[in-house]
């Protein structure tokens, strides 16, 4: 099982062993998880991570078509925790995050329609 915290740390270029930044990263991950929950991604009761024991399976519930959620969380954390110095790069991150929000929302709605029918 793949840890949400560990994955995001590695994407940010932080080793798994380094725990110096875990608290702010966890706060930013939980904010992104809240947004995903509002988009209909994840379990009915939104998850909140507290350490490296929370896994992607808890969020994605085995859905392979929601892998974009991982990138979305990374982008949301990156924008706040380690923002780029270039305004052009920051704008690019924001645009990609917005696109992923839309795509994930559409995918979640499609899943609901398929499971209801």
Backbone as JSON, one array per atom type, in Angstrom:
{
  "sequence": "XXXXXXXXXXXXXXXXXXXXXXXXXXXXXXXXXXXXXXXXXXXXXXXXXXXXXXXXXXXXXXXXXXXXXXXXXXXXXXXXXXXXXXXXXXXXXXXXXXXXXXXXXXXXXXXXXXXXX",
  "N": [[0.84, -1.19, 0.0], [0.54, 2.14, -0.88], [1.72, 5.04, 0.61], [0.11, 8.15, 1.13], [1.28, 10.51, 2.16], [4.05, 9.9, 1.96], [4.33, 9.56, -0.83], [3.69, 12.14, -1.82], [5.7, 13.64, -0.57], [7.98, 12.54, -1.85], [7.46, 13.33, -4.47], [7.81, 16.02, -4.14], [10.47, 16.11, -3.8], [11.53, 15.39, -1.4], [13.02, 13.24, 0.9], [11.84, 10.07, 2.14], [12.65, 9.53, 4.73], [13.12, 12.01, 5.88], [11.54, 13.96, 8.17], [11.08, 16.52, 8.83], [9.38, 18.35, 7.56], [6.88, 17.3, 7.66], [4.52, 18.06, 9.1], [3.54, 20.64, 8.0], [3.18, 19.75, 5.36], [1.28, 17.73, 5.64], [-0.91, 19.25, 6.51], [-1.42, 20.77, 4.18], [-1.97, 18.7, 2.37], [-4.32, 17.68, 3.52], [-6.02, 19.84, 3.09], [-6.23, 19.77, 0.3], [-7.43, 17.26, 0.07], [-9.9, 17.82, 1.21], [-10.97, 19.51, -0.75], [-11.09, 17.69, -2.89], [-12.99, 15.93, -1.87], [-15.23, 17.58, -1.93], [-15.56, 17.63, -4.63], [-16.52, 15.17, -5.11], [-14.81, 13.04, -5.0], [-13.48, 10.19, -3.58], [-14.18, 8.53, -0.4], [-17.51, 8.48, 1.14], [-17.46, 9.62, 3.69], [-15.21, 12.06, 4.21], [-11.65, 11.63, 4.01], [-8.88, 12.19, 6.22], [-5.55, 12.76, 6.56], [-3.03, 11.77, 8.94], [-0.55, 10.86, 9.3], [2.12, 8.85, 7.85], [0.76, 6.51, 7.41], [-1.66, 6.53, 6.16], [-3.19, 5.61, 3.13], [-3.29, 5.66, -0.51], [-5.32, 4.04, -1.37], [-7.32, 4.36, 0.53], [-8.38, 6.78, -0.24], [-8.9, 6.61, -3.05], [-10.32, 4.3, -3.26], [-9.81, 1.99, -4.74], [-10.37, 2.74, -7.35], [-9.18, 2.98, -10.52], [-9.32, 4.92, -12.42], [-9.07, 7.39, -11.35], [-6.57, 8.39, -10.93], [-5.53, 10.88, -11.4], [-6.02, 12.32, -9.15], [-3.86, 12.08, -7.48], [-1.86, 13.61, -8.71], [-3.18, 16.04, -8.6], [-3.3, 16.58, -5.81], [-0.56, 16.75, -5.3], [0.09, 19.06, -6.87], [-1.43, 21.02, -5.58], [-0.25, 21.05, -3.05], [2.38, 21.69, -3.73], [2.12, 24.31, -4.79], [1.75, 25.83, -2.5], [3.49, 24.94, -0.45], [6.04, 24.77, -1.67], [6.42, 26.99, -3.61], [6.97, 27.99, -7.02], [9.5, 30.27, -8.19], [9.07, 31.74, -10.42], [6.49, 33.58, -11.88], [5.2, 32.73, -14.14], [5.5, 29.96, -14.15], [4.14, 29.35, -11.79], [1.57, 30.15, -12.53], [1.1, 28.28, -14.52], [1.04, 25.92, -12.97], [-1.27, 26.45, -11.49], [-3.18, 26.5, -13.56], [-3.04, 23.86, -14.49], [-3.87, 22.49, -12.21], [-6.51, 23.44, -12.02], [-7.58, 22.34, -14.37], [-7.36, 19.62, -13.76], [-9.11, 19.49, -11.56], [-11.56, 19.92, -12.86], [-11.61, 17.71, -14.65], [-11.51, 15.54, -12.84], [-13.87, 15.96, -11.44], [-15.78, 15.57, -13.47], [-15.22, 12.89, -14.01], [-15.91, 11.71, -11.56], [-18.66, 12.26, -11.5], [-19.45, 10.76, -13.72], [-18.85, 8.19, -12.82], [-20.76, 8.01, -10.76], [-23.16, 8.03, -12.26], [-22.83, 5.68, -13.74], [-22.78, 3.79, -11.67], [-25.3, 4.11, -10.58], [-26.98, 3.31, -12.56]],
  "CA": [[0.0, 0.0, 0.0], [1.33, 3.35, -1.09], [1.39, 6.12, 1.53], [-0.16, 9.45, 0.53], [2.31, 11.45, 2.61], [5.35, 9.54, 1.38], [4.28, 9.85, -2.27], [3.74, 13.59, -2.04], [7.05, 14.07, -0.2], [8.9, 12.15, -2.91], [7.19, 14.2, -5.62], [8.37, 17.33, -3.79], [11.92, 15.98, -3.71], [11.89, 15.18, 0.01], [13.15, 11.8, 1.16], [10.88, 9.48, 3.07], [13.22, 9.59, 6.08], [13.08, 13.39, 6.39], [10.21, 14.25, 8.73], [11.09, 17.93, 9.24], [8.31, 19.13, 6.94], [5.65, 16.49, 7.62], [3.33, 18.76, 9.62], [2.93, 21.53, 7.01], [2.76, 18.98, 4.18], [0.02, 17.07, 6.01], [-1.95, 20.3, 6.51], [-1.73, 21.1, 2.78], [-2.61, 17.51, 1.79], [-5.7, 17.63, 4.02], [-6.8, 20.88, 2.39], [-6.52, 19.24, -1.04], [-8.39, 16.17, 0.25], [-11.2, 18.46, 1.43], [-11.45, 19.95, -2.06], [-11.46, 16.5, -3.66], [-14.25, 15.44, -1.32], [-16.28, 18.45, -2.45], [-15.73, 17.27, -6.04], [-17.1, 13.83, -5.18], [-13.73, 12.06, -5.1], [-13.16, 9.55, -2.31], [-15.28, 7.92, 0.35], [-18.59, 9.37, 1.56], [-16.9, 10.39, 4.81], [-13.88, 12.48, 3.74], [-10.51, 11.19, 4.79], [-7.93, 13.19, 6.7], [-4.35, 12.02, 6.94], [-2.35, 12.23, 10.14], [0.84, 10.4, 9.22], [2.42, 8.12, 6.61], [0.03, 5.25, 7.36], [-2.81, 6.68, 5.27], [-2.82, 5.18, 1.78], [-4.11, 6.12, -1.64], [-6.5, 3.18, -1.44], [-8.35, 4.97, 1.37], [-8.97, 7.88, -1.0], [-9.38, 6.23, -4.38], [-11.19, 3.13, -3.11], [-9.52, 1.04, -5.81], [-10.71, 3.28, -8.68], [-7.97, 3.24, -11.29], [-9.54, 6.04, -13.33], [-8.97, 8.63, -10.59], [-5.16, 8.59, -10.63], [-5.26, 12.31, -11.47], [-6.13, 12.87, -7.8], [-2.51, 12.12, -6.92], [-1.21, 14.8, -9.26], [-3.89, 17.21, -8.08], [-2.83, 16.84, -4.44], [0.82, 17.23, -5.42], [0.09, 20.44, -7.36], [-1.97, 21.9, -4.54], [0.77, 21.17, -2.0], [3.54, 22.38, -4.33], [1.83, 25.74, -4.93], [1.82, 26.52, -1.21], [4.67, 24.53, 0.32], [7.28, 25.05, -2.41], [5.99, 27.69, -4.82], [8.04, 28.38, -7.94], [9.84, 31.7, -8.15], [8.56, 32.34, -11.64], [5.04, 33.72, -11.91], [4.7, 31.95, -15.27], [5.42, 28.56, -13.7], [3.04, 29.29, -10.83], [0.32, 30.21, -13.3], [0.98, 26.97, -15.17], [0.61, 24.97, -11.94], [-2.67, 26.76, -11.2], [-3.99, 26.07, -14.69], [-3.08, 22.39, -14.49], [-4.69, 22.12, -11.07], [-7.9, 23.71, -12.39], [-7.97, 21.32, -15.36], [-7.53, 18.36, -13.04], [-10.35, 19.6, -10.8], [-12.67, 19.73, -13.78], [-11.59, 16.33, -15.12], [-11.86, 14.64, -11.73], [-15.29, 16.17, -11.18], [-16.51, 14.88, -14.54], [-15.04, 11.45, -13.82], [-16.71, 11.31, -10.4], [-20.06, 12.27, -11.92], [-19.62, 9.61, -14.62], [-18.88, 7.02, -11.95], [-22.06, 7.99, -10.08], [-24.16, 7.66, -13.24], [-22.63, 4.28, -14.06], [-23.13, 2.95, -10.53], [-26.73, 4.23, -10.35], [-27.74, 2.7, -13.66]],
  "C": [[0.88, 1.25, 0.0], [0.82, 4.48, -0.19], [1.18, 7.44, 0.78], [0.95, 10.43, 0.89], [3.66, 11.15, 1.96], [5.4, 9.86, -0.11], [4.44, 11.33, -2.54], [5.12, 14.12, -1.67], [8.04, 13.74, -1.3], [8.7, 13.02, -4.15], [7.75, 15.6, -5.4], [9.89, 17.3, -3.68], [12.42, 15.82, -2.28], [11.95, 13.68, 0.27], [12.13, 11.34, 2.2], [11.35, 9.63, 4.52], [13.14, 10.98, 6.7], [11.66, 13.69, 6.88], [10.07, 15.72, 9.15], [9.89, 18.72, 8.72], [6.96, 18.4, 6.94], [4.41, 17.27, 8.05], [2.75, 19.72, 8.58], [2.46, 20.78, 5.75], [1.43, 18.3, 4.45], [-1.14, 18.07, 6.0], [-2.38, 20.61, 5.07], [-2.4, 19.92, 2.07], [-4.07, 17.46, 2.24], [-6.59, 18.69, 3.38], [-7.17, 20.39, 0.99], [-7.52, 18.09, -0.96], [-9.8, 16.71, 0.48], [-11.8, 18.9, 0.09], [-11.88, 18.76, -2.91], [-12.78, 15.92, -3.17], [-15.42, 16.26, -1.85], [-16.56, 18.17, -3.93], [-16.34, 15.88, -6.21], [-16.06, 12.73, -5.31], [-13.47, 11.5, -3.7], [-14.39, 9.0, -1.62], [-16.32, 8.96, 0.77], [-18.15, 10.23, 2.75], [-15.47, 10.76, 4.41], [-12.75, 11.98, 4.64], [-9.64, 12.38, 5.17], [-6.7, 12.41, 7.12], [-3.73, 12.62, 8.19], [-0.88, 11.83, 10.15], [1.04, 9.63, 7.92], [1.7, 6.78, 6.52], [-1.21, 5.33, 6.47], [-2.39, 6.42, 3.83], [-3.77, 5.74, 0.72], [-5.37, 5.29, -1.77], [-7.65, 3.72, -0.61], [-9.09, 6.09, 0.63], [-9.63, 7.39, -2.27], [-10.28, 5.01, -4.38], [-11.03, 2.14, -4.26], [-9.84, 1.53, -7.21], [-9.44, 3.66, -9.42], [-8.1, 4.45, -12.2], [-9.48, 7.39, -12.6], [-7.53, 8.93, -10.19], [-4.77, 10.07, -10.68], [-5.35, 12.97, -10.1], [-4.75, 12.99, -7.16], [-1.78, 13.37, -7.42], [-1.86, 16.07, -8.73], [-3.4, 17.57, -6.68], [-1.41, 17.36, -4.47], [0.85, 18.7, -5.84], [-0.4, 21.41, -6.3], [-0.95, 22.11, -3.43], [1.95, 21.97, -2.52], [3.31, 23.88, -4.38], [2.0, 26.5, -3.62], [3.11, 26.21, -0.48], [5.98, 24.93, -0.35], [6.95, 25.77, -3.71], [7.18, 28.05, -5.71], [8.29, 29.89, -7.86], [9.3, 32.44, -9.36], [7.03, 32.4, -11.62], [4.43, 32.92, -13.07], [4.55, 30.48, -14.89], [4.28, 28.4, -12.7], [1.7, 29.31, -11.53], [0.06, 28.89, -14.01], [0.49, 25.9, -14.19], [-0.87, 25.19, -11.6], [-3.59, 26.27, -12.31], [-4.13, 24.55, -14.73], [-3.96, 21.88, -13.36], [-6.18, 22.32, -11.39], [-8.41, 22.7, -13.41], [-8.24, 19.98, -14.68], [-8.81, 18.36, -12.2], [-11.55, 19.3, -11.7], [-12.75, 18.27, -14.24], [-12.01, 15.34, -14.04], [-13.34, 14.76, -11.39], [-16.14, 15.44, -12.21], [-16.41, 13.37, -14.34], [-15.88, 10.94, -12.64], [-18.19, 11.27, -10.75], [-20.37, 11.1, -12.84], [-19.71, 8.33, -13.82], [-20.22, 6.89, -11.26], [-23.15, 7.53, -11.03], [-24.05, 6.17, -13.56], [-23.05, 3.36, -12.9], [-24.63, 3.01, -10.22], [-27.55, 3.45, -11.38], [-27.6, 1.28, -13.77]]
}
